[in-house]
Amino acid sequence: MTDFRALAATLDATDSLAGYRAEFVPAHEGRLRAYLDGNSLGRPLTRTAPALADVVAGSWGSELIRSWTEGDQPWMGWPERVGDEVAAAALGAAKGQTVVADSTTVLLYKLARAAVDAAAAGRDEIVLDTDNFPTDRYVLEGIAAERGCTLRWIETDPGAGVTAEQVTAVVGERTALVVMSHVAYRSGWLADAAEITRLVHEAGGFMLWDLCHSAGSVPVELDAWGTDLAVGCTYKYLNGGPGSPAFGYVRADLQERLRQPIQGWMGRADPFTMGPGYRPAPGIRSVVSGTPPILGMVPIRVGVEQLTRAGIDAVREKSIALTSLAIEVVDSWPSEWGVRVASPRDAARRGGHVTIVHPDFESIIRDLWADGVIPDYRDPHGLRLGLAPLSTSYAEVVDALEVLADYLMTRK
Ligand SMILES: *Cc1c(COP(=O)(O)O)cnc(C)c1O
């Protein structure tokens, strides 16, 4: 039998990203043993608090209102500036196509509505899948009701995800928009984004990718995929903090054509003229609606700066090694424990988390959290192990699974 503790020690000793763990805020003594939920809420960096304090004392505390328009980085420009930073580090997108604003839910609504409104006459179907994240399903239900569209559902295998074949089967001359998650929030399935985007375009529809579980974890190539639109969270693998604003991408050549529905003053051309009538600002700026959440963007910039140094390819390499190790440990357990891996075994089709299934996980997770071992739980019976490569060690994974194994053994 493999000695997983020894294996983890070796992997940690040779891990080229190991040093990044020291950049995260340590939990209070005794409050945390293993954190396996970086896909839900990333950890803060030690540089985050001083970066926030600098803004409070400096551009906010001392410069005050002048900071919106003065200084070397006026706040007015932060949605595009921080959008470009996220795009360069995590999205494979050239400048001028990404903003940081709102929440993922609101940005999804704005961009999906814009796409549906811009679709040619007769294109009245929105394609989505049954295992997409709830907010995506609800927002699209709302848009369908507003615009008289029909939702075309792809039935997803909950242990895998949407395939190119399934997309081919549903898209056609009535397709207005297809919305999918690049990494499925439950199974961790990594969709073939380039191929699915190509198929949707061949059918004449718009493609919108939800990157919440991708950004900062797996390489994303928005420009190379040729995708139209994308949205995603910054509080997961980008470590932006609870409720940090989302990012939204609109491909450069679509920016003139698409009109998002929340026409606010901050997305207007010349907002400070406060003139009559809405005229969209040029470029990606028109996606912005209201006053940018400056404080919420400070931790994102710290997280993105760290990701830039580490490099997304190195992050992905460690991510595969972490999820592979977790699967190996679970596979070594006696089959009578009844734990099943509900994520793709093929690393090329798997994102940064692994879901394992057992009927008792809903109650066991309470014990795990009390012990400071923190994965999360998703119905039905799924324990999600979210392994953020910059903040998670191999030893942490093995330790957490040994604690879980003890609970499974004592239940017998
Ligand atoms: C986390 C997540 C969201 C969250 O949206 P919010 O507006 O930030 O609450 C949306 N979609 C997916 C796929 C997610 O994983």
Coordinates of C-alpha atoms and ligand atoms in Angstrom, one line a residue:
M1 CA 0.0 0.0 0.0
T2 CA 1.2 3.5 -0.8
D3 CA 2.4 5.6 2.1
F4 CA 0.6 8.7 1.1
R5 CA 2.1 10.8 3.9
A6 CA 5.6 10.1 2.6
L7 CA 4.5 10.6 -1.0
A8 CA 2.9 14.0 -0.1
A9 CA 6.1 15.0 1.8
T10 CA 8.2 14.3 -1.4
L11 CA 5.8 16.1 -3.6
D12 CA 5.8 19.2 -1.3
A13 CA 9.6 19.1 -1.1
T14 CA 9.9 19.2 -4.9
D15 CA 7.0 21.6 -5.5
S16 CA 8.2 24.7 -7.4
L17 CA 5.1 26.6 -6.2
A18 CA 5.5 25.6 -2.5
G19 CA 6.9 29.1 -1.6
Y20 CA 3.6 30.8 -2.5
R21 CA 1.8 29.2 0.5
A22 CA 3.7 31.5 2.8
E23 CA 2.1 34.5 1.1
F24 CA -1.3 33.7 2.5
V25 CA -2.7 34.8 5.9
P26 CA -2.3 32.0 8.4
A27 CA -5.5 31.0 10.2
H28 CA -5.8 31.6 13.9
E29 CA -4.2 28.8 16.0
G30 CA -6.4 25.7 16.1
R31 CA -9.0 27.1 13.7
L32 CA -7.8 25.3 10.5
R33 CA -6.2 22.0 9.7
A34 CA -6.8 21.7 6.0
Y35 CA -8.5 24.1 3.6
L36 CA -10.0 22.3 0.6
D37 CA -12.5 25.0 -0.5
G38 CA -10.4 27.4 -2.5
N39 CA -12.8 27.0 -5.3
S40 CA -15.6 28.6 -3.2
L41 CA -13.7 31.2 -1.3
G42 CA -10.0 31.8 -1.9
R43 CA -7.7 32.6 1.0
P44 CA -6.5 36.2 1.7
L45 CA -2.9 37.1 1.0
T46 CA -0.9 38.8 3.7
R47 CA -0.4 41.7 1.3
T48 CA -4.1 42.2 1.0
A49 CA -4.7 44.1 4.4
P50 CA -1.8 46.6 3.9
A51 CA -2.9 47.2 0.3
L52 CA -6.4 48.0 1.6
A53 CA -4.9 50.2 4.3
D54 CA -2.9 52.1 1.8
V55 CA -6.0 53.0 -0.2
V56 CA -7.9 54.0 3.0
A57 CA -5.0 56.3 4.1
G58 CA -4.0 57.5 0.7
S59 CA -6.2 57.8 -2.3
W60 CA -9.4 57.6 -0.2
G61 CA -8.2 59.2 3.1
S62 CA -6.0 61.9 1.8
E63 CA -7.0 62.5 -1.9
L64 CA -10.7 61.8 -1.4
I65 CA -12.9 62.7 -4.3
R66 CA -9.9 63.8 -6.4
S67 CA -8.9 60.1 -6.7
W68 CA -11.8 59.4 -9.2
T69 CA -10.1 61.5 -11.8
E70 CA -6.6 62.4 -10.7
G71 CA -3.4 60.5 -9.9
D72 CA -1.6 58.0 -12.0
Q73 CA -4.4 55.4 -11.7
P74 CA -7.6 57.4 -11.4
W75 CA -10.4 55.2 -9.9
M76 CA -12.7 55.9 -12.9
G77 CA -10.4 53.7 -15.0
W78 CA -10.2 50.8 -12.6
P79 CA -12.9 48.6 -14.2
E80 CA -10.9 48.4 -17.4
R81 CA -7.5 48.5 -15.7
V82 CA -8.2 45.7 -13.3
G83 CA -10.1 43.9 -16.1
D84 CA -7.0 44.0 -18.2
E85 CA -4.9 42.6 -15.3
V86 CA -7.3 39.7 -14.8
A87 CA -7.4 39.1 -18.6
A88 CA -3.6 39.0 -18.9
A89 CA -3.1 36.7 -15.9
A90 CA -6.0 34.3 -16.2
L91 CA -8.2 34.7 -19.4
G92 CA -5.9 34.7 -22.4
A93 CA -7.5 37.9 -23.6
A94 CA -5.9 41.0 -25.1
K95 CA -6.5 44.4 -23.5
G96 CA -9.7 46.4 -23.8
Q97 CA -12.2 43.5 -23.7
T98 CA -12.6 42.9 -19.9
V99 CA -14.1 44.9 -17.1
V100 CA -14.4 44.2 -13.4
A101 CA -17.9 45.2 -12.0
D102 CA -21.0 44.0 -10.4
S103 CA -21.4 40.4 -9.3
T104 CA -21.2 37.4 -11.7
T105 CA -25.0 37.1 -11.6
V106 CA -25.6 40.7 -12.6
L107 CA -22.8 40.6 -15.3
L108 CA -24.2 37.4 -16.6
Y109 CA -27.6 39.0 -16.9
K110 CA -26.2 42.0 -18.7
L111 CA -24.2 40.1 -21.2
A112 CA -26.7 37.4 -21.9
R113 CA -29.5 39.9 -22.4
A114 CA -27.3 41.9 -24.8
A115 CA -26.6 38.8 -26.8
V116 CA -30.2 37.7 -27.0
D117 CA -31.2 41.2 -28.0
A118 CA -28.6 41.3 -30.7
A119 CA -29.5 37.8 -32.2
A120 CA -31.1 37.8 -35.6
A121 CA -34.8 37.5 -36.0
G122 CA -36.0 34.0 -35.6
R123 CA -33.2 33.1 -33.2
D124 CA -35.2 32.7 -30.0
E125 CA -33.6 29.8 -28.2
I126 CA -31.1 29.9 -25.3
V127 CA -29.1 26.7 -24.8
L128 CA -28.0 25.7 -21.3
D129 CA -27.4 22.5 -19.4
T130 CA -29.2 21.0 -16.4
D131 CA -26.1 20.9 -14.2
N132 CA -25.1 24.5 -14.8
F133 CA -24.8 26.6 -11.6
P134 CA -28.2 27.7 -10.2
T135 CA -27.7 31.4 -10.7
D136 CA -27.0 30.8 -14.4
R137 CA -30.2 28.7 -14.8
Y138 CA -32.3 31.3 -12.9
V139 CA -30.9 34.3 -14.8
L140 CA -31.5 32.6 -18.2
E141 CA -35.1 31.6 -17.1
G142 CA -35.7 35.3 -16.4
I143 CA -34.3 36.5 -19.7
A144 CA -36.3 33.9 -21.6
A145 CA -39.5 35.1 -19.9
E146 CA -38.6 38.8 -20.6
R147 CA -37.7 38.2 -24.2
G148 CA -40.1 35.4 -25.2
C149 CA -37.3 32.9 -25.7
T150 CA -37.3 29.2 -25.2
L151 CA -34.8 27.4 -23.1
R152 CA -33.2 24.4 -24.7
W153 CA -31.8 22.1 -22.0
I154 CA -28.9 19.7 -22.4
E155 CA -29.2 16.8 -19.9
T156 CA -25.9 16.7 -18.2
D157 CA -24.3 13.6 -16.8
P158 CA -23.7 14.8 -13.2
G159 CA -20.4 12.9 -12.9
A160 CA -19.1 14.4 -16.2
G161 CA -20.3 17.4 -18.2
V162 CA -21.4 18.8 -21.5
T163 CA -19.8 17.3 -24.6
A164 CA -19.4 18.7 -28.1
E165 CA -21.8 16.0 -29.4
Q166 CA -24.5 17.2 -27.1
V167 CA -24.1 20.7 -28.2
T168 CA -24.2 19.7 -31.9
A169 CA -27.5 18.0 -31.3
V170 CA -29.3 21.1 -29.9
V171 CA -27.9 24.1 -31.8
G172 CA -29.3 25.3 -35.1
E173 CA -31.0 28.1 -36.9
R174 CA -33.1 29.1 -33.8
T175 CA -30.1 29.3 -31.5
A176 CA -29.5 32.8 -30.1
L177 CA -27.2 32.1 -27.2
V178 CA -25.4 29.2 -25.6
V179 CA -24.3 29.5 -21.9
M180 CA -22.1 27.0 -20.3
S181 CA -19.6 26.6 -17.5
H182 CA -16.0 25.9 -18.6
V183 CA -15.4 23.9 -15.4
A184 CA -18.6 22.4 -14.0
Y185 CA -19.2 23.4 -10.3
R186 CA -20.1 19.9 -9.2
S187 CA -18.2 17.3 -11.1
G188 CA -15.2 19.5 -12.1
W189 CA -15.7 18.6 -15.8
L190 CA -13.6 20.7 -18.0
A191 CA -15.5 21.5 -21.2
D192 CA -13.8 21.5 -24.6
A193 CA -14.4 25.3 -24.9
A194 CA -12.6 25.8 -28.3
E195 CA -14.6 23.1 -30.0
I196 CA -18.0 24.0 -28.4
T197 CA -17.4 27.7 -29.3
R198 CA -16.7 26.7 -32.9
L199 CA -19.9 24.6 -33.1
V200 CA -22.0 27.3 -31.7
H201 CA -20.6 29.8 -34.1
E202 CA -21.1 27.4 -37.0
A203 CA -24.8 27.3 -36.0
G204 CA -24.9 31.1 -35.9
G205 CA -25.3 31.6 -32.1
F206 CA -23.5 33.6 -29.5
M207 CA -21.3 31.8 -27.0
L208 CA -21.0 32.9 -23.3
W209 CA -18.6 31.0 -21.0
D210 CA -19.0 31.1 -17.2
L211 CA -15.4 31.0 -15.9
C212 CA -16.1 31.0 -12.2
H213 CA -14.4 27.7 -11.5
S214 CA -11.7 28.2 -14.2
A215 CA -10.2 31.6 -13.7
G216 CA -6.9 31.2 -11.8
S217 CA -7.1 27.4 -11.9
V218 CA -7.0 26.2 -15.5
P219 CA -5.7 28.0 -18.5
V220 CA -8.3 30.0 -20.4
E221 CA -7.8 31.2 -24.0
L222 CA -10.8 33.5 -24.7
D223 CA -9.2 35.2 -27.7
A224 CA -8.0 31.9 -29.2
W225 CA -11.3 30.2 -28.6
G226 CA -13.0 33.1 -30.4
T227 CA -15.7 33.2 -27.8
D228 CA -18.1 36.1 -27.8
L229 CA -18.7 36.7 -24.1
A230 CA -17.5 35.5 -20.7
V231 CA -18.1 36.2 -17.0
G232 CA -16.6 34.9 -13.8
C233 CA -15.9 35.3 -10.1
T234 CA -12.8 36.8 -8.5
Y235 CA -13.4 35.5 -5.0
K236 CA -12.7 31.8 -5.9
Y237 CA -9.2 31.0 -7.3
L238 CA -8.3 34.7 -7.7
N239 CA -8.5 35.3 -3.9
G240 CA -10.4 38.6 -4.2
G241 CA -12.4 38.1 -0.9
P242 CA -16.0 37.5 -0.1
G243 CA -18.3 39.2 -2.6
S244 CA -15.5 40.8 -4.6
P245 CA -16.7 42.1 -8.0
A246 CA -16.9 39.9 -11.1
F247 CA -15.2 40.1 -14.5
G248 CA -16.9 40.3 -17.8
Y249 CA -15.5 39.9 -21.3
V250 CA -16.9 41.1 -24.6
R251 CA -14.9 40.4 -27.7
A252 CA -13.5 43.6 -29.2
D253 CA -15.5 43.4 -32.5
L254 CA -18.8 42.9 -30.7
Q255 CA -18.5 45.9 -28.4
E256 CA -20.2 48.3 -30.8
R257 CA -23.0 46.0 -31.6
L258 CA -24.0 44.6 -28.2
R259 CA -26.1 46.9 -25.9
Q260 CA -26.3 45.7 -22.3
P261 CA -29.6 46.6 -20.6
I262 CA -28.6 48.4 -17.4
Q263 CA -27.8 51.8 -19.0
G264 CA -26.1 53.6 -16.1
W265 CA -24.2 56.9 -15.9
M266 CA -20.8 55.2 -15.5
G267 CA -21.1 53.4 -18.8
R268 CA -22.2 56.5 -20.7
A269 CA -19.9 58.5 -22.9
D270 CA -18.7 61.6 -20.9
P271 CA -20.5 60.7 -17.7
F272 CA -19.6 63.9 -15.9
T273 CA -21.5 66.1 -18.4
M274 CA -24.6 64.5 -16.9
G275 CA -26.3 65.2 -20.1
P276 CA -29.7 64.1 -21.4
G277 CA -30.1 60.7 -22.9
Y278 CA -27.9 57.6 -22.7
R279 CA -25.1 57.2 -25.2
P280 CA -22.8 54.2 -24.5
A281 CA -19.2 54.9 -23.8
P282 CA -16.9 53.5 -26.5
G283 CA -15.4 50.0 -26.1
I284 CA -15.8 47.7 -23.1
R285 CA -16.6 50.6 -20.8
S286 CA -20.2 50.5 -21.8
V287 CA -20.6 47.3 -19.8
V288 CA -20.1 49.3 -16.6
S289 CA -23.4 50.6 -15.1
G290 CA -22.8 52.3 -11.7
T291 CA -19.9 53.5 -9.5
P292 CA -17.0 51.0 -9.6
P293 CA -16.4 49.0 -6.3
I294 CA -12.8 50.3 -5.8
L295 CA -12.2 48.7 -2.4
G296 CA -13.4 45.4 -3.7
M297 CA -10.9 45.5 -6.5
V298 CA -7.8 46.0 -4.3
P299 CA -7.6 42.4 -3.1
I300 CA -8.2 41.2 -6.7
R301 CA -5.1 43.1 -7.8
V302 CA -3.1 41.5 -5.1
G303 CA -4.3 38.0 -6.0
V304 CA -3.8 38.6 -9.7
E305 CA -0.3 39.9 -9.2
Q306 CA 0.6 36.7 -7.3
L307 CA -0.9 34.6 -10.1
T308 CA 1.1 36.5 -12.7
R309 CA 4.3 35.7 -10.9
A310 CA 3.4 32.0 -10.5
G311 CA 2.1 31.6 -14.0
I312 CA -1.2 29.8 -14.9
D313 CA 0.7 26.9 -16.6
A314 CA 2.6 26.1 -13.4
V315 CA -0.7 26.5 -11.5
R316 CA -2.4 24.0 -13.8
E317 CA 0.4 21.5 -13.5
K318 CA 0.2 21.5 -9.7
S319 CA -3.6 21.5 -9.9
I320 CA -3.5 18.2 -11.9
A321 CA -1.1 16.7 -9.4
L322 CA -3.2 17.7 -6.4
T323 CA -6.5 16.3 -7.8
S324 CA -4.7 13.2 -9.0
L325 CA -3.3 12.6 -5.5
A326 CA -6.8 13.1 -4.0
I327 CA -8.3 10.5 -6.4
E328 CA -5.4 8.1 -5.7
V329 CA -6.0 8.3 -2.0
V330 CA -9.8 7.7 -2.3
D331 CA -9.2 4.8 -4.7
S332 CA -7.0 3.2 -2.1
W333 CA -9.9 3.0 0.3
P334 CA -11.7 -0.4 0.8
S335 CA -14.7 -0.6 -1.6
E336 CA -17.0 -1.5 1.3
W337 CA -16.7 2.1 2.5
G338 CA -18.8 3.0 -0.5
V339 CA -17.1 6.2 -1.5
R340 CA -17.2 7.0 -5.3
V341 CA -15.3 9.5 -7.3
A342 CA -17.8 11.7 -9.2
S343 CA -15.3 13.7 -11.2
P344 CA -13.6 12.9 -14.5
R345 CA -10.6 10.5 -14.1
D346 CA -9.0 11.9 -17.2
A347 CA -7.0 14.9 -16.0
A348 CA -7.3 16.6 -19.3
R349 CA -11.1 16.8 -18.8
R350 CA -10.9 17.7 -15.1
G351 CA -10.7 21.2 -13.5
G352 CA -9.3 22.1 -10.1
H353 CA -11.7 20.2 -7.8
V354 CA -12.7 16.7 -7.2
T355 CA -16.1 15.6 -6.0
I356 CA -16.5 12.3 -4.0
V357 CA -19.8 10.8 -3.1
H358 CA -21.1 8.9 -0.1
P359 CA -24.6 8.9 1.5
D360 CA -23.3 10.1 4.9
F361 CA -21.3 13.1 3.7
E362 CA -24.0 15.6 4.5
S363 CA -23.6 14.7 8.2
I364 CA -19.9 14.0 8.2
I365 CA -19.1 17.4 6.8
R366 CA -20.3 18.9 10.1
D367 CA -17.7 16.9 12.0
L368 CA -15.0 17.7 9.4
W369 CA -15.6 21.5 9.8
A370 CA -15.5 21.2 13.6
D371 CA -12.1 19.5 13.2
G372 CA -10.9 22.4 10.9
V373 CA -11.0 20.2 7.8
I374 CA -12.9 22.3 5.2
P375 CA -14.2 20.9 2.0
D376 CA -17.8 21.8 1.0
Y377 CA -20.9 19.8 0.4
R378 CA -23.1 19.8 -2.7
D379 CA -26.2 17.7 -3.1
P380 CA -26.6 14.9 -3.8
H381 CA -24.1 13.4 -1.3
G382 CA -21.1 15.1 -2.8
L383 CA -18.0 16.3 -0.9
R384 CA -16.2 18.8 -3.0
L385 CA -12.4 19.0 -2.6
G386 CA -11.4 22.3 -4.1
L387 CA -7.6 22.3 -4.3
A388 CA -6.2 25.8 -5.0
P389 CA -2.7 25.2 -6.1
L390 CA -1.1 28.4 -4.7
S391 CA -2.4 27.9 -1.2
T392 CA -2.8 24.1 -0.8
S393 CA 0.0 21.6 0.0
Y394 CA 0.0 17.9 -0.9
A395 CA 0.3 17.1 2.9
E396 CA -2.9 19.0 3.5
V397 CA -4.8 16.9 1.0
V398 CA -3.6 13.6 2.5
D399 CA -4.2 14.9 6.1
A400 CA -7.8 15.9 5.3
L401 CA -8.5 12.6 3.6
E402 CA -7.1 10.7 6.6
V403 CA -9.4 12.6 8.9
L404 CA -12.3 11.7 6.6
A405 CA -11.2 8.1 6.5
D406 CA -11.4 7.9 10.3
Y407 CA -15.0 9.1 10.2
L408 CA -15.9 6.6 7.4
M409 CA -14.3 3.7 9.4
T410 CA -16.0 4.5 12.7
R411 CA -19.4 4.7 10.9
K412 CA -19.1 1.0 9.9
Ligands
LIG1 C1 -19.7 30.7 -7.9 C2 -20.4 30.8 -9.1 C3 -21.3 31.8 -9.4 C4 -21.6 32.9 -8.4 O1 -22.2 34.0 -8.9 P1 -22.3 35.3 -7.9 O2 -23.1 36.3 -8.6 O3 -20.9 35.7 -7.5 O4 -23.0 34.8 -6.6 C5 -21.9 31.8 -10.7 N1 -21.6 30.8 -11.6 C6 -20.8 29.8 -11.3 C7 -20.6 28.7 -12.3 C8 -20.2 29.7 -10.1 O5 -19.4 28.7 -9.8

